[in-house]
Amino acid sequence: MVNRAKEVLTSLLRSTFRPKENVSPSAWVEREIRLDAKTSNKPGRYSLRHTPYLRQIYDDVANPRIRKIVVKKGAQLGLTQFANNVVLYYVCNFTFPALMIMPSKEAAQQFCERSLTPAIYACDALRPYLTGNEDDLKKTEYLFTSCIVRIIGAGSPSKLASNPACLCIIDEADKMEDFGSQGEAPALELAEDRTISFPTDKKIIVLSTPTSETTSVIQSQYLLGSQSKYFCKCPRCEREQVLKFENVKWPNFKLEDGSYDLDRLEREAYYQCNNAECQARLTEVDKIEMVRGGEWRNTNPKSFPAEIRSYQISALYSFNITWGGLAKLFILSKDDVGKLRNFYNSYLGECFEQRAATIRKDDLDALIKDSPYYLKGELLSKPDVVLMAADTQGGNFWFGVEAVYPDGTSSLVDWGEAATFEDLEQVSRRQYKVRGAEEYHGIYKSLIDLGGNRTSQVYDFCIRTAFRFIPVAGRQERQGLYAPVRETTVAYKNYNLPALLINDKLFKDTLYLSCIKERSGKLLLAADCDDELKIQLSSERLAERKNSRGIISAEWICTNRRNHLGDVLKYLEAFKFRLEPELKVRRQAIAANEVNAVKELPKRQYALATEVRQYRADDWG
Ligand SMILES: [Zn+2]
């Protein structure tokens, strides 16, 4: 407490956020940063001529009125170099600690090795701040005479929680799944906590390609801010415009077999000015002139731009990829929803939301055909874990059992109907044989739906089975669940029951769009799937819905009231998602041949099991 109070006091007593040198960050980086031939395709003095849109974003770093800078970005725009340069500028101009968070430990190490460390040695301005002791430049932690800089990977929240920082850069905020799956506190919140001791000087920089509208961190941050877009002038008509992919045009170069002549398409694609009276065909040469002459405009007048400056920029502005190159990438992606989503997210820097889909029996037949051959009741090989889920109806239950394998795939092993709680418990004790081997595996745990008016019966059942069954309920975002899954406890009789809340829409998307429609290869089905299963898995449809304020969203609608096995598989998707971090640890332990650790793991490592062990020992039966 004393230290903390001292920290706060010190930061308040210090002068406000003012750089040592009276020179703008953009001018500073162009003067001081050298790129070497090993790490850059443009070696020599760093120049904003290649990335003119970054100038204002650099200068925001020294603007004391801006607390947070958010960049929702496409690929090839130089933002990683930007993060690197901001760190160097900061070391030379400020004295507070800095923190950078990358999506993984590996990404953090790679960034330090390939980018930051070489840049530190190449920068003359930074030399006076080196301590002279090489040990002070550790792999991912750098001690300078002015300040300390730490680069960490997501997935180490405890480490994160211990380091205060005045400058905090979060790279690829949308890829930090490790934080999200632990419950409510996403990476950004943890990072914001780090800067709390520097209320007047803090600077948070969030960079990321977006993911889906509903779960994207960068999208929600972007919407809070100024929503600045980069406007360029058409060199013919001078109309100012934001570059949009629909204005990239290409002649129809279809070959006889229906495929495209991609090389020709790439060469001859062009950008069409969006002024209907001009429609000039603009080239890559025009692009350089347009982007160099462009400027950022705030498109969200209701925001508080002094607090949050948010930017969106797509690869259409990049000098490293041509408009034709993007057109080619689009053609290669357009027939595959997964690839198309990646094109939208990673190149256009936009969210991609599928708004309509119908699951048909054909989709399931195609998925069965794609799966390796196995029959109901068989495991394909030794699984990481076997999981079960049950859907509670007024007079019966539907259940499903899935095996999760080390390669990240899972197969539906067993499914059906159970009449009573006792029958359901019998099912949970079944053993499944590995195909072609004398090896059997049982079920680790089961989720059970809280089922409308049978909630207290379900709770009693969970207690009676010593939590071999864990209650689960689906939630919507409008009910306040923003995390994919949240572990919670329910006070019932003398117990605090563990329970899982899951994001309904998200896991229906995963099941129906990704696993079934796009056949991502993650879910496998048995060759002898029966018609009942196929009917129940094809009874939902994704459709657009407009709310009272005219905002369109997509929702899953059940078409025939027979979607119970669909719900079961949805719960299994959520269960797998929740256990993935622990399964990953276990796989790594197996890979490292820690045999003893592996034996112990199922009870010791799964958080849900740990939580259950906190209940009274005599409840274990
Ligand atoms: Zn024009």
Coordinates of C-alpha atoms and ligand atoms in Angstrom, one line a residue:
M1 CA 0.0 0.0 0.0
V2 CA 2.8 2.4 1.0
N3 CA 4.6 1.8 -2.3
R4 CA 1.4 2.2 -4.3
A5 CA 0.6 5.5 -2.6
K6 CA 4.2 6.7 -3.2
E7 CA 3.9 5.8 -6.8
V8 CA 0.7 7.8 -7.3
L9 CA 2.2 10.7 -5.4
T10 CA 5.4 10.6 -7.5
S11 CA 3.5 10.6 -10.7
L12 CA 1.3 13.5 -9.6
L13 CA 4.3 15.6 -8.5
R14 CA 6.1 15.1 -11.8
S15 CA 5.5 17.5 -14.6
T16 CA 2.7 16.6 -17.0
F17 CA 3.3 14.5 -20.0
R18 CA 5.9 16.6 -21.8
P19 CA 8.7 15.3 -24.0
K20 CA 12.3 16.3 -23.2
E21 CA 12.8 17.7 -26.7
N22 CA 10.5 20.2 -28.3
V23 CA 10.2 18.2 -31.6
S24 CA 7.2 16.3 -32.8
P25 CA 7.3 12.5 -32.6
S26 CA 6.9 12.2 -36.4
A27 CA 9.9 14.5 -36.9
W28 CA 11.9 12.7 -34.2
V29 CA 11.4 9.3 -35.7
E30 CA 12.3 10.5 -39.2
R31 CA 15.5 12.1 -37.8
E32 CA 16.6 9.3 -35.5
I33 CA 15.4 5.9 -36.6
R34 CA 17.6 3.8 -38.9
L35 CA 16.3 0.6 -40.5
D36 CA 18.9 -2.1 -41.2
A37 CA 18.9 -4.3 -44.3
K38 CA 18.3 -7.5 -42.2
T39 CA 15.0 -6.4 -40.8
S40 CA 13.6 -4.0 -43.4
N41 CA 12.9 -3.9 -47.1
K42 CA 13.7 -0.2 -47.0
P43 CA 17.0 0.0 -45.2
G44 CA 18.4 3.4 -44.2
R45 CA 16.8 6.4 -42.6
Y46 CA 13.1 5.8 -41.6
S47 CA 10.8 7.9 -43.7
L48 CA 7.1 8.6 -43.5
R49 CA 7.0 9.0 -47.3
H50 CA 6.2 5.3 -47.4
T51 CA 3.5 5.6 -44.7
P52 CA 2.3 9.2 -44.7
Y53 CA -0.9 8.3 -42.9
L54 CA 1.1 7.5 -39.8
R55 CA 2.3 11.1 -39.2
Q56 CA -0.7 12.2 -37.3
I57 CA -0.8 9.0 -35.3
Y58 CA 2.8 9.5 -34.2
D59 CA 2.1 13.1 -33.2
D60 CA -0.9 11.9 -31.0
V61 CA 1.7 10.2 -28.8
A62 CA 3.0 13.6 -27.6
N63 CA -0.4 15.2 -27.4
P64 CA -1.2 15.5 -23.7
R65 CA -5.0 15.7 -24.3
I66 CA -5.1 12.2 -25.9
R67 CA -5.2 9.3 -23.5
K68 CA -5.9 6.5 -25.9
I69 CA -5.0 5.9 -29.5
V70 CA -6.9 3.1 -31.3
V71 CA -6.0 1.9 -34.8
K72 CA -8.2 -0.7 -36.5
K73 CA -6.0 -1.7 -39.3
G74 CA -5.5 -3.9 -42.3
A75 CA -2.2 -5.6 -43.2
Q76 CA 1.0 -4.1 -44.7
L77 CA 0.5 -0.6 -43.2
G78 CA 3.7 -0.4 -41.1
L79 CA 2.0 -0.4 -37.7
T80 CA 4.5 -2.9 -36.1
Q81 CA 7.3 -0.6 -37.1
F82 CA 5.2 2.2 -35.7
A83 CA 5.0 0.5 -32.3
N84 CA 8.7 -0.2 -32.3
N85 CA 9.5 3.5 -33.1
V86 CA 7.1 4.8 -30.4
V87 CA 9.0 2.8 -27.8
L88 CA 12.3 4.3 -28.9
Y89 CA 10.9 7.8 -28.9
Y90 CA 9.5 7.2 -25.5
V91 CA 12.8 6.0 -24.0
C92 CA 14.5 9.1 -25.3
N93 CA 11.9 11.6 -24.1
F94 CA 10.2 10.3 -21.0
T95 CA 11.1 8.6 -17.7
F96 CA 8.1 6.5 -16.9
P97 CA 7.9 2.7 -17.4
A98 CA 6.5 1.4 -20.7
L99 CA 4.7 -1.9 -21.4
M100 CA 3.9 -3.6 -24.7
I101 CA 1.5 -6.6 -24.8
M102 CA 1.7 -9.0 -27.8
P103 CA -0.8 -11.8 -28.5
S104 CA 1.6 -14.5 -27.3
K105 CA 4.9 -15.0 -25.5
E106 CA 6.3 -16.2 -28.9
A107 CA 5.2 -13.1 -30.6
A108 CA 6.7 -11.0 -27.9
Q109 CA 10.1 -12.7 -28.2
Q110 CA 10.0 -12.5 -31.9
F111 CA 9.3 -8.8 -31.9
C112 CA 12.2 -8.2 -29.5
E113 CA 14.7 -10.3 -31.4
R114 CA 13.8 -9.2 -34.9
S115 CA 12.6 -5.6 -34.4
L116 CA 13.2 -3.9 -31.1
T117 CA 16.7 -5.0 -30.1
P118 CA 18.3 -4.4 -33.5
A119 CA 16.6 -1.0 -33.6
I120 CA 17.9 0.0 -30.1
Y121 CA 21.5 -0.7 -31.3
A122 CA 21.0 1.2 -34.5
C123 CA 19.6 4.3 -32.9
D124 CA 22.3 7.0 -32.0
A125 CA 19.9 9.1 -30.0
L126 CA 19.3 6.2 -27.7
R127 CA 22.9 5.6 -26.8
P128 CA 23.0 8.0 -23.9
Y129 CA 20.2 6.1 -22.2
L130 CA 22.0 2.7 -22.3
T131 CA 23.3 1.7 -18.9
G132 CA 26.5 0.2 -20.3
N133 CA 25.6 -3.2 -18.8
E134 CA 24.5 -5.6 -21.5
D135 CA 22.5 -7.6 -18.9
D136 CA 20.1 -4.7 -18.7
L137 CA 18.9 -5.5 -22.2
K138 CA 17.3 -8.8 -21.5
K139 CA 15.3 -10.8 -24.0
T140 CA 12.0 -9.0 -23.4
E141 CA 12.8 -6.5 -20.6
Y142 CA 15.0 -3.5 -21.2
L143 CA 16.4 -1.3 -18.5
F144 CA 17.5 2.2 -19.6
T145 CA 18.8 5.1 -17.5
S146 CA 15.6 6.9 -18.3
C147 CA 13.0 4.1 -17.9
I148 CA 12.2 0.4 -18.1
V149 CA 10.5 -1.2 -21.1
R150 CA 8.8 -4.6 -20.9
I151 CA 7.4 -6.6 -23.8
I152 CA 5.1 -9.4 -22.7
G153 CA 2.8 -12.0 -24.3
A154 CA -0.8 -12.4 -23.4
G155 CA -1.5 -15.5 -21.4
S156 CA 0.6 -14.3 -18.5
P157 CA -2.0 -12.2 -16.6
S158 CA -0.3 -12.6 -13.3
K159 CA 2.9 -11.1 -14.7
L160 CA 0.9 -8.3 -16.3
A161 CA -0.9 -7.5 -13.0
S162 CA 2.4 -6.7 -11.3
N163 CA 3.9 -4.1 -13.6
P164 CA 2.7 -0.5 -13.6
A165 CA 3.2 1.4 -16.9
C166 CA 2.6 4.9 -18.2
L167 CA 2.8 4.0 -21.8
C168 CA 1.0 0.8 -22.7
I169 CA 0.9 -0.6 -26.3
I170 CA -1.4 -3.5 -27.1
D171 CA -0.6 -5.1 -30.4
E172 CA -3.3 -7.4 -32.1
A173 CA -5.8 -6.8 -29.3
D174 CA -8.3 -9.1 -31.0
K175 CA -6.0 -12.1 -31.0
M176 CA -5.6 -12.3 -27.3
E177 CA -7.9 -15.2 -26.7
D178 CA -6.0 -16.5 -23.7
F179 CA -7.3 -13.6 -21.6
G180 CA -10.9 -13.7 -22.9
S181 CA -11.5 -17.3 -22.1
Q182 CA -10.5 -16.8 -18.5
G183 CA -13.7 -14.9 -17.8
E184 CA -14.6 -11.3 -17.8
A185 CA -11.4 -9.2 -17.8
P186 CA -10.0 -8.9 -21.3
A187 CA -6.4 -7.9 -22.1
L188 CA -7.4 -4.3 -22.5
E189 CA -8.9 -4.0 -19.1
L190 CA -5.9 -5.5 -17.5
A191 CA -3.7 -3.1 -19.5
E192 CA -5.8 -0.2 -18.4
D193 CA -5.3 -1.2 -14.8
R194 CA -1.5 -1.0 -15.3
T195 CA -1.7 2.7 -16.2
I196 CA -3.9 3.6 -13.3
S197 CA -1.0 5.1 -11.3
F198 CA -0.4 7.6 -14.0
P199 CA -3.8 9.3 -14.3
T200 CA -2.6 12.5 -16.0
D201 CA 0.2 11.1 -18.1
K202 CA -1.0 7.7 -19.3
K203 CA -1.1 6.8 -22.9
I204 CA -2.7 3.6 -24.2
I205 CA -2.2 2.5 -27.8
V206 CA -4.4 -0.3 -29.1
L207 CA -3.6 -1.7 -32.5
S208 CA -5.4 -4.6 -34.2
T209 CA -7.0 -6.1 -37.2
P210 CA -10.6 -6.6 -36.3
T211 CA -12.6 -9.9 -36.0
S212 CA -16.3 -10.2 -35.8
E213 CA -18.5 -7.2 -35.0
T214 CA -19.9 -8.8 -31.8
T215 CA -16.7 -9.9 -30.2
S216 CA -14.0 -7.5 -31.6
V217 CA -12.2 -5.5 -28.9
I218 CA -10.7 -3.1 -31.5
Q219 CA -14.1 -2.5 -33.0
S220 CA -15.7 -1.5 -29.7
Q221 CA -12.8 0.8 -28.9
Y222 CA -12.9 2.3 -32.4
L223 CA -16.6 3.1 -31.9
L224 CA -15.9 4.9 -28.7
G225 CA -13.4 7.3 -30.3
S226 CA -13.2 9.8 -33.1
Q227 CA -13.6 7.2 -35.9
S228 CA -11.1 9.0 -38.0
K229 CA -10.8 8.0 -41.6
Y230 CA -8.1 8.9 -44.2
F231 CA -9.4 11.1 -47.0
C232 CA -7.6 11.4 -50.3
K233 CA -8.2 13.7 -53.3
C234 CA -8.9 12.3 -56.8
P235 CA -6.1 13.8 -58.9
R236 CA -8.6 14.4 -61.8
C237 CA -11.7 15.8 -60.2
E238 CA -10.3 16.7 -56.7
R239 CA -13.2 15.0 -55.0
E240 CA -12.1 13.9 -51.5
Q241 CA -12.9 10.3 -50.6
V242 CA -12.1 7.4 -48.3
L243 CA -10.7 4.5 -50.3
K244 CA -13.1 1.6 -50.5
F245 CA -12.6 -1.9 -51.9
E246 CA -15.8 -1.7 -53.9
N247 CA -14.2 0.9 -56.0
V248 CA -11.4 -1.4 -57.1
K249 CA -12.5 -2.6 -60.5
W250 CA -11.2 -5.3 -62.8
P251 CA -12.3 -6.4 -66.3
N252 CA -13.8 -9.9 -66.4
F253 CA -10.9 -12.2 -67.2
K254 CA -12.6 -15.6 -67.0
L255 CA -10.9 -18.4 -68.8
E256 CA -12.8 -21.2 -70.6
D257 CA -13.0 -23.4 -67.6
G258 CA -14.7 -20.7 -65.5
S259 CA -11.6 -19.8 -63.5
Y260 CA -10.0 -16.3 -63.6
D261 CA -6.8 -15.2 -65.4
L262 CA -5.4 -14.0 -62.1
D263 CA -2.2 -12.5 -63.3
R264 CA -3.9 -10.4 -65.9
L265 CA -6.5 -9.4 -63.4
E266 CA -3.8 -8.3 -61.0
R267 CA -2.1 -6.2 -63.7
E268 CA -5.1 -4.5 -65.0
A269 CA -7.2 -3.8 -61.9
Y270 CA -7.6 -0.1 -61.1
Y271 CA -9.2 2.2 -58.7
Q272 CA -12.3 4.0 -59.9
C273 CA -12.9 7.5 -58.5
N274 CA -16.2 7.4 -56.5
N275 CA -17.4 10.7 -58.0
A276 CA -20.1 9.5 -60.5
E277 CA -19.2 12.4 -62.8
C278 CA -15.5 11.6 -62.9
Q279 CA -15.1 7.8 -62.5
A280 CA -11.4 8.3 -63.4
R281 CA -9.3 5.1 -63.6
L282 CA -6.7 5.6 -61.0
T283 CA -3.4 3.8 -61.0
E284 CA -0.7 2.9 -58.4
V285 CA 1.2 6.1 -59.4
D286 CA -2.0 8.1 -58.6
K287 CA -2.2 6.2 -55.3
I288 CA 1.1 7.4 -54.0
E289 CA 0.2 11.0 -54.8
M290 CA -3.3 10.7 -53.3
V291 CA -2.1 9.1 -50.1
R292 CA 0.7 11.5 -49.6
G293 CA -1.7 14.4 -50.0
G294 CA -4.4 12.9 -47.8
E295 CA -5.5 13.7 -44.3
W296 CA -7.4 12.2 -41.4
R297 CA -11.0 13.4 -40.7
N298 CA -13.0 12.8 -37.6
T299 CA -16.3 11.0 -38.6
N300 CA -17.8 10.7 -35.1
P301 CA -18.7 14.2 -34.0
K302 CA -20.2 12.9 -30.8
S303 CA -17.0 11.4 -29.5
F304 CA -14.6 12.9 -27.0
P305 CA -11.6 13.2 -29.4
A306 CA -9.5 14.7 -26.7
E307 CA -9.7 11.4 -24.8
I308 CA -9.8 8.7 -27.5
R309 CA -8.5 9.1 -31.0
S310 CA -9.6 6.1 -33.1
Y311 CA -8.5 5.4 -36.6
Q312 CA -9.5 2.9 -39.3
I313 CA -7.2 2.2 -42.3
S314 CA -7.2 -0.6 -44.9
A315 CA -4.5 -2.1 -47.0
L316 CA -5.9 0.0 -49.9
Y317 CA -3.6 2.7 -48.6
S318 CA -0.5 0.5 -48.4
F319 CA 2.4 1.1 -50.8
N320 CA 3.4 -2.5 -50.2
I321 CA 0.4 -4.2 -51.8
T322 CA -1.3 -3.1 -55.1
W323 CA -5.0 -2.6 -55.7
G324 CA -4.6 -5.4 -58.2
G325 CA -3.0 -7.6 -55.6
L326 CA -5.9 -7.1 -53.3
A327 CA -8.4 -7.8 -56.2
K328 CA -6.5 -11.1 -56.7
L329 CA -6.6 -12.0 -53.0
F330 CA -10.3 -11.3 -53.0
I331 CA -11.0 -13.6 -56.0
L332 CA -9.0 -16.3 -54.3
S333 CA -11.0 -15.9 -51.1
K334 CA -14.6 -15.1 -52.2
D335 CA -15.9 -18.7 -52.4
D336 CA -14.8 -19.7 -49.0
V337 CA -16.4 -18.0 -46.0
G338 CA -13.4 -18.5 -43.8
K339 CA -11.0 -17.0 -46.3
L340 CA -13.4 -14.2 -47.1
R341 CA -13.6 -13.3 -43.4
N342 CA -9.9 -13.2 -43.3
F343 CA -9.7 -10.9 -46.3
Y344 CA -12.2 -8.5 -44.7
N345 CA -10.4 -8.6 -41.3
S346 CA -6.8 -8.7 -42.2
Y347 CA -6.7 -6.7 -45.4
L348 CA -9.6 -4.3 -45.3
G349 CA -9.4 -3.8 -41.6
E350 CA -13.1 -4.3 -41.3
C351 CA -15.4 -6.6 -39.3
F352 CA -17.0 -9.4 -41.3
E353 CA -20.4 -10.5 -40.2
Q354 CA -22.3 -13.2 -41.9
R355 CA -26.0 -12.2 -41.9
A356 CA -27.8 -15.1 -43.5
A357 CA -27.3 -18.9 -43.7
T358 CA -29.5 -21.9 -43.8
I359 CA -28.1 -25.3 -42.6
R360 CA -29.3 -28.1 -44.8
K361 CA -29.1 -31.9 -44.6
D362 CA -26.7 -31.7 -47.6
D363 CA -24.3 -29.7 -45.4
L364 CA -24.2 -32.5 -42.9
D365 CA -23.8 -35.2 -45.5
A366 CA -20.9 -33.3 -46.9
L367 CA -19.4 -33.0 -43.4
I368 CA -19.8 -36.7 -42.9
K369 CA -18.1 -37.4 -46.2
D370 CA -15.2 -35.1 -45.3
S371 CA -14.7 -36.8 -41.9
P372 CA -12.4 -39.9 -41.5
Y373 CA -14.5 -43.1 -41.4
Y374 CA -15.7 -44.2 -38.0
L375 CA -18.9 -45.4 -36.4
K376 CA -21.0 -44.2 -33.6
G377 CA -19.4 -45.2 -30.2
E378 CA -15.9 -45.3 -31.6
L379 CA -12.9 -43.0 -30.9
L380 CA -10.6 -42.3 -33.8
S381 CA -7.5 -42.4 -31.6
K382 CA -6.4 -41.7 -28.1
P383 CA -8.2 -38.5 -27.2
D384 CA -7.1 -35.5 -25.0
V385 CA -10.4 -35.7 -23.2
V386 CA -14.0 -36.9 -23.8
L387 CA -16.7 -34.5 -22.9
M388 CA -20.5 -34.7 -22.7
A389 CA -23.4 -32.2 -22.7
A390 CA -27.1 -32.6 -22.1
D391 CA -30.1 -30.6 -23.0
T392 CA -32.9 -30.7 -20.5
Q393 CA -36.5 -30.9 -21.7
G394 CA -39.8 -31.1 -19.7
G395 CA -39.9 -34.9 -19.8
N396 CA -36.6 -36.1 -21.2
F397 CA -33.0 -35.2 -22.1
W398 CA -30.9 -35.1 -25.2
F399 CA -27.2 -35.8 -24.9
G400 CA -24.1 -35.8 -27.0
V401 CA -20.5 -37.0 -26.4
E402 CA -17.4 -35.6 -28.1
A403 CA -13.8 -36.7 -28.1
V404 CA -11.2 -34.0 -28.4
Y405 CA -7.9 -35.0 -30.0
P406 CA -4.4 -33.5 -29.7
D407 CA -4.6 -32.0 -33.3
G408 CA -7.5 -29.7 -32.2
T409 CA -10.2 -31.7 -34.0
S410 CA -13.1 -33.4 -32.1
S411 CA -15.5 -36.2 -33.2
L412 CA -19.1 -36.7 -32.1
V413 CA -18.9 -40.1 -30.5
D414 CA -22.3 -40.7 -29.1
W415 CA -25.7 -39.0 -29.0
G416 CA -29.3 -39.8 -28.2
E417 CA -32.2 -39.4 -25.8
A418 CA -32.4 -40.3 -22.1
A419 CA -35.7 -40.6 -20.2
T420 CA -34.6 -39.9 -16.6
F421 CA -31.7 -38.3 -14.6
E422 CA -30.7 -41.9 -13.7
D423 CA -30.5 -42.8 -17.4
L424 CA -28.4 -39.7 -18.0
E425 CA -26.0 -40.7 -15.3
Q426 CA -25.7 -44.2 -16.7
V427 CA -24.7 -42.6 -20.1
S428 CA -22.0 -40.5 -18.4
R429 CA -20.4 -43.7 -17.2
R430 CA -20.1 -45.2 -20.7
Q431 CA -16.7 -46.2 -22.0
Y432 CA -15.7 -45.7 -25.6
K433 CA -13.3 -47.9 -27.5
V434 CA -10.5 -46.6 -29.7
R435 CA -11.1 -47.9 -33.3
G436 CA -8.8 -50.9 -34.0
A437 CA -7.3 -51.0 -30.5
E438 CA -8.1 -52.5 -27.1
E439 CA -8.2 -49.1 -25.4
Y440 CA -11.1 -47.5 -23.7
H441 CA -11.8 -44.0 -22.5
G442 CA -14.5 -42.6 -20.2
I443 CA -16.2 -39.2 -20.0
Y444 CA -14.4 -36.5 -18.0
K445 CA -17.4 -34.2 -17.3
S446 CA -20.7 -33.2 -18.6
L447 CA -22.5 -29.9 -18.9
I448 CA -26.3 -30.0 -18.3
D449 CA -28.7 -27.3 -19.4
L450 CA -30.6 -25.6 -16.6
G451 CA -33.8 -26.4 -18.5
G452 CA -36.6 -23.9 -17.8
N453 CA -38.8 -25.2 -15.0
R454 CA -36.6 -28.1 -13.9
T455 CA -33.7 -25.9 -12.6
S456 CA -33.8 -27.1 -9.0
Q457 CA -34.0 -30.7 -10.1
V458 CA -30.9 -30.1 -12.2
Y459 CA -29.0 -28.5 -9.3
D460 CA -29.9 -31.5 -7.0
F461 CA -28.7 -33.8 -9.7
C462 CA -25.4 -32.0 -10.0
I463 CA -24.8 -32.2 -6.3
R464 CA -25.9 -35.9 -6.2
T465 CA -23.3 -36.7 -9.0
A466 CA -20.5 -34.9 -7.2
F467 CA -20.4 -32.4 -10.1
R468 CA -19.8 -34.9 -12.8
F469 CA -22.5 -32.7 -14.2
I470 CA -22.1 -28.9 -14.3
P471 CA -25.0 -26.6 -14.9
V472 CA -24.8 -24.5 -18.1
A473 CA -27.0 -21.7 -19.5
G474 CA -26.9 -19.8 -22.8
R475 CA -26.9 -16.0 -22.6
Q476 CA -27.2 -13.2 -25.1
E477 CA -25.0 -10.1 -25.3
R478 CA -28.0 -7.9 -24.5
Q479 CA -28.2 -9.9 -21.2
G480 CA -24.8 -8.6 -20.4
L481 CA -22.5 -11.5 -21.3
Y482 CA -19.7 -10.2 -23.5
A483 CA -17.1 -12.9 -22.8
P484 CA -17.4 -16.1 -24.7
V485 CA -17.8 -18.1 -21.5
R486 CA -18.0 -17.1 -17.9
E487 CA -17.6 -19.3 -14.8
T488 CA -19.9 -18.3 -12.1
T489 CA -21.4 -19.8 -8.9
V490 CA -25.0 -20.1 -7.9
A491 CA -26.1 -20.1 -4.2
Y492 CA -28.4 -23.1 -3.8
K493 CA -29.3 -24.8 -0.5
N494 CA -25.9 -24.9 1.4
Y495 CA -23.8 -24.9 -1.8
N496 CA -22.1 -22.5 -4.1
L497 CA -22.7 -24.4 -7.3
P498 CA -20.2 -23.9 -10.1
A499 CA -22.0 -23.0 -13.3
L500 CA -21.1 -21.9 -16.8
L501 CA -22.7 -19.1 -18.8
I502 CA -22.0 -19.2 -22.5
N503 CA -22.5 -16.8 -25.4
D504 CA -25.3 -18.4 -27.3
K505 CA -24.8 -16.6 -30.6
L506 CA -21.0 -17.0 -30.7
F507 CA -21.1 -20.8 -30.2
K508 CA -24.0 -21.3 -32.6
D509 CA -21.9 -19.4 -35.1
T510 CA -18.9 -21.7 -34.4
L511 CA -21.0 -24.8 -34.7
Y512 CA -23.3 -24.0 -37.6
L513 CA -21.1 -21.6 -39.7
S514 CA -17.6 -22.7 -39.0
C515 CA -17.9 -26.4 -38.2
I516 CA -20.8 -27.4 -40.4
K517 CA -21.3 -24.8 -43.2
E518 CA -17.6 -23.9 -43.8
R519 CA -16.4 -27.4 -42.8
S520 CA -13.5 -26.0 -40.9
G521 CA -12.4 -29.6 -40.2
K522 CA -12.6 -29.1 -36.4
L523 CA -15.8 -31.2 -36.0
L524 CA -16.0 -34.7 -37.3
L525 CA -19.2 -36.8 -37.7
A526 CA -19.6 -40.6 -37.8
A527 CA -20.4 -42.4 -41.0
D528 CA -23.6 -43.8 -39.5
C529 CA -25.2 -40.6 -38.3
D530 CA -29.0 -41.1 -38.2
D531 CA -31.7 -38.9 -39.7
E532 CA -32.9 -37.6 -36.3
L533 CA -29.4 -36.2 -35.7
K534 CA -29.3 -34.6 -39.2
I535 CA -32.8 -33.1 -38.7
Q536 CA -31.9 -31.7 -35.4
L537 CA -28.6 -30.2 -36.6
S538 CA -30.3 -28.6 -39.6
S539 CA -33.2 -26.9 -38.0
E540 CA -31.7 -23.5 -37.5
R541 CA -31.4 -20.6 -39.9
L542 CA -29.4 -17.3 -39.5
A543 CA -31.5 -14.3 -40.5
E544 CA -31.3 -10.5 -40.3
R545 CA -33.3 -8.7 -37.7
K546 CA -33.8 -5.0 -37.3
N547 CA -34.3 -3.6 -33.9
S548 CA -36.4 -0.5 -33.0
R549 CA -33.5 1.8 -33.8
G550 CA -33.0 0.2 -37.2
I551 CA -29.8 -1.5 -36.2
I552 CA -29.5 -4.8 -38.1
S553 CA -28.2 -7.8 -36.4
A554 CA -28.2 -11.5 -37.3
E555 CA -29.9 -14.1 -35.2
W556 CA -30.4 -17.8 -35.2
I557 CA -34.0 -18.9 -35.6
C558 CA -35.2 -22.4 -35.0
T559 CA -37.5 -23.5 -37.8
N560 CA -39.1 -26.7 -36.4
R561 CA -38.6 -26.8 -32.6
R562 CA -36.3 -29.8 -32.9
N563 CA -32.9 -28.3 -32.3
H564 CA -32.1 -30.1 -29.0
L565 CA -29.0 -31.9 -30.4
G566 CA -27.9 -28.6 -31.9
D567 CA -28.0 -27.1 -28.5
V568 CA -26.1 -30.0 -27.1
L569 CA -23.3 -29.5 -29.7
K570 CA -23.4 -25.8 -29.0
Y571 CA -22.7 -26.5 -25.4
L572 CA -19.9 -28.8 -26.3
E573 CA -18.3 -26.1 -28.5
A574 CA -18.4 -23.8 -25.4
F575 CA -17.0 -26.5 -23.2
K576 CA -14.1 -27.2 -25.5
F577 CA -13.4 -23.5 -25.8
R578 CA -13.3 -23.2 -22.0
L579 CA -11.0 -26.1 -21.5
E580 CA -8.6 -25.3 -24.4
P581 CA -6.0 -23.4 -22.3
E582 CA -5.7 -26.3 -19.9
L583 CA -5.6 -28.8 -22.7
K584 CA -2.8 -26.8 -24.3
V585 CA -0.8 -26.9 -21.1
R586 CA -1.3 -30.6 -20.9
R587 CA -0.3 -31.2 -24.5
Q588 CA 2.9 -29.2 -23.9
A589 CA 3.6 -31.3 -20.8
I590 CA 3.1 -34.5 -22.9
A591 CA 5.4 -33.1 -25.6
A592 CA 8.0 -32.3 -23.0
N593 CA 7.6 -35.9 -21.7
E594 CA 6.7 -34.9 -18.2
V595 CA 5.0 -38.2 -17.6
N596 CA 4.2 -37.6 -13.9
A597 CA 2.7 -34.2 -14.5
V598 CA 0.5 -35.7 -17.2
K599 CA -0.9 -38.4 -14.9
E600 CA -1.9 -35.8 -12.4
L601 CA -3.3 -33.2 -14.8
P602 CA -6.9 -34.0 -15.4
K603 CA -7.8 -33.2 -11.8
R604 CA -5.1 -30.7 -11.0
Q605 CA -5.3 -28.6 -14.1
Y606 CA -8.9 -28.2 -15.2
A607 CA -10.1 -25.1 -13.6
L608 CA -13.7 -26.3 -13.3
A609 CA -12.4 -29.3 -11.4
T610 CA -10.4 -27.1 -9.1
E611 CA -13.4 -25.0 -8.4
V612 CA -15.5 -28.0 -7.5
R613 CA -12.9 -29.1 -5.0
Q614 CA -13.5 -26.0 -3.0
Y615 CA -16.9 -27.4 -1.9
R616 CA -17.2 -29.5 1.2
A617 CA -15.2 -32.7 1.0
D618 CA -18.1 -34.8 2.2
D619 CA -20.1 -33.7 -0.9
W620 CA -17.9 -35.9 -3.0
G621 CA -19.8 -39.1 -2.4
Ligands
ZN1 ZN -12.3 11.9 -59.7

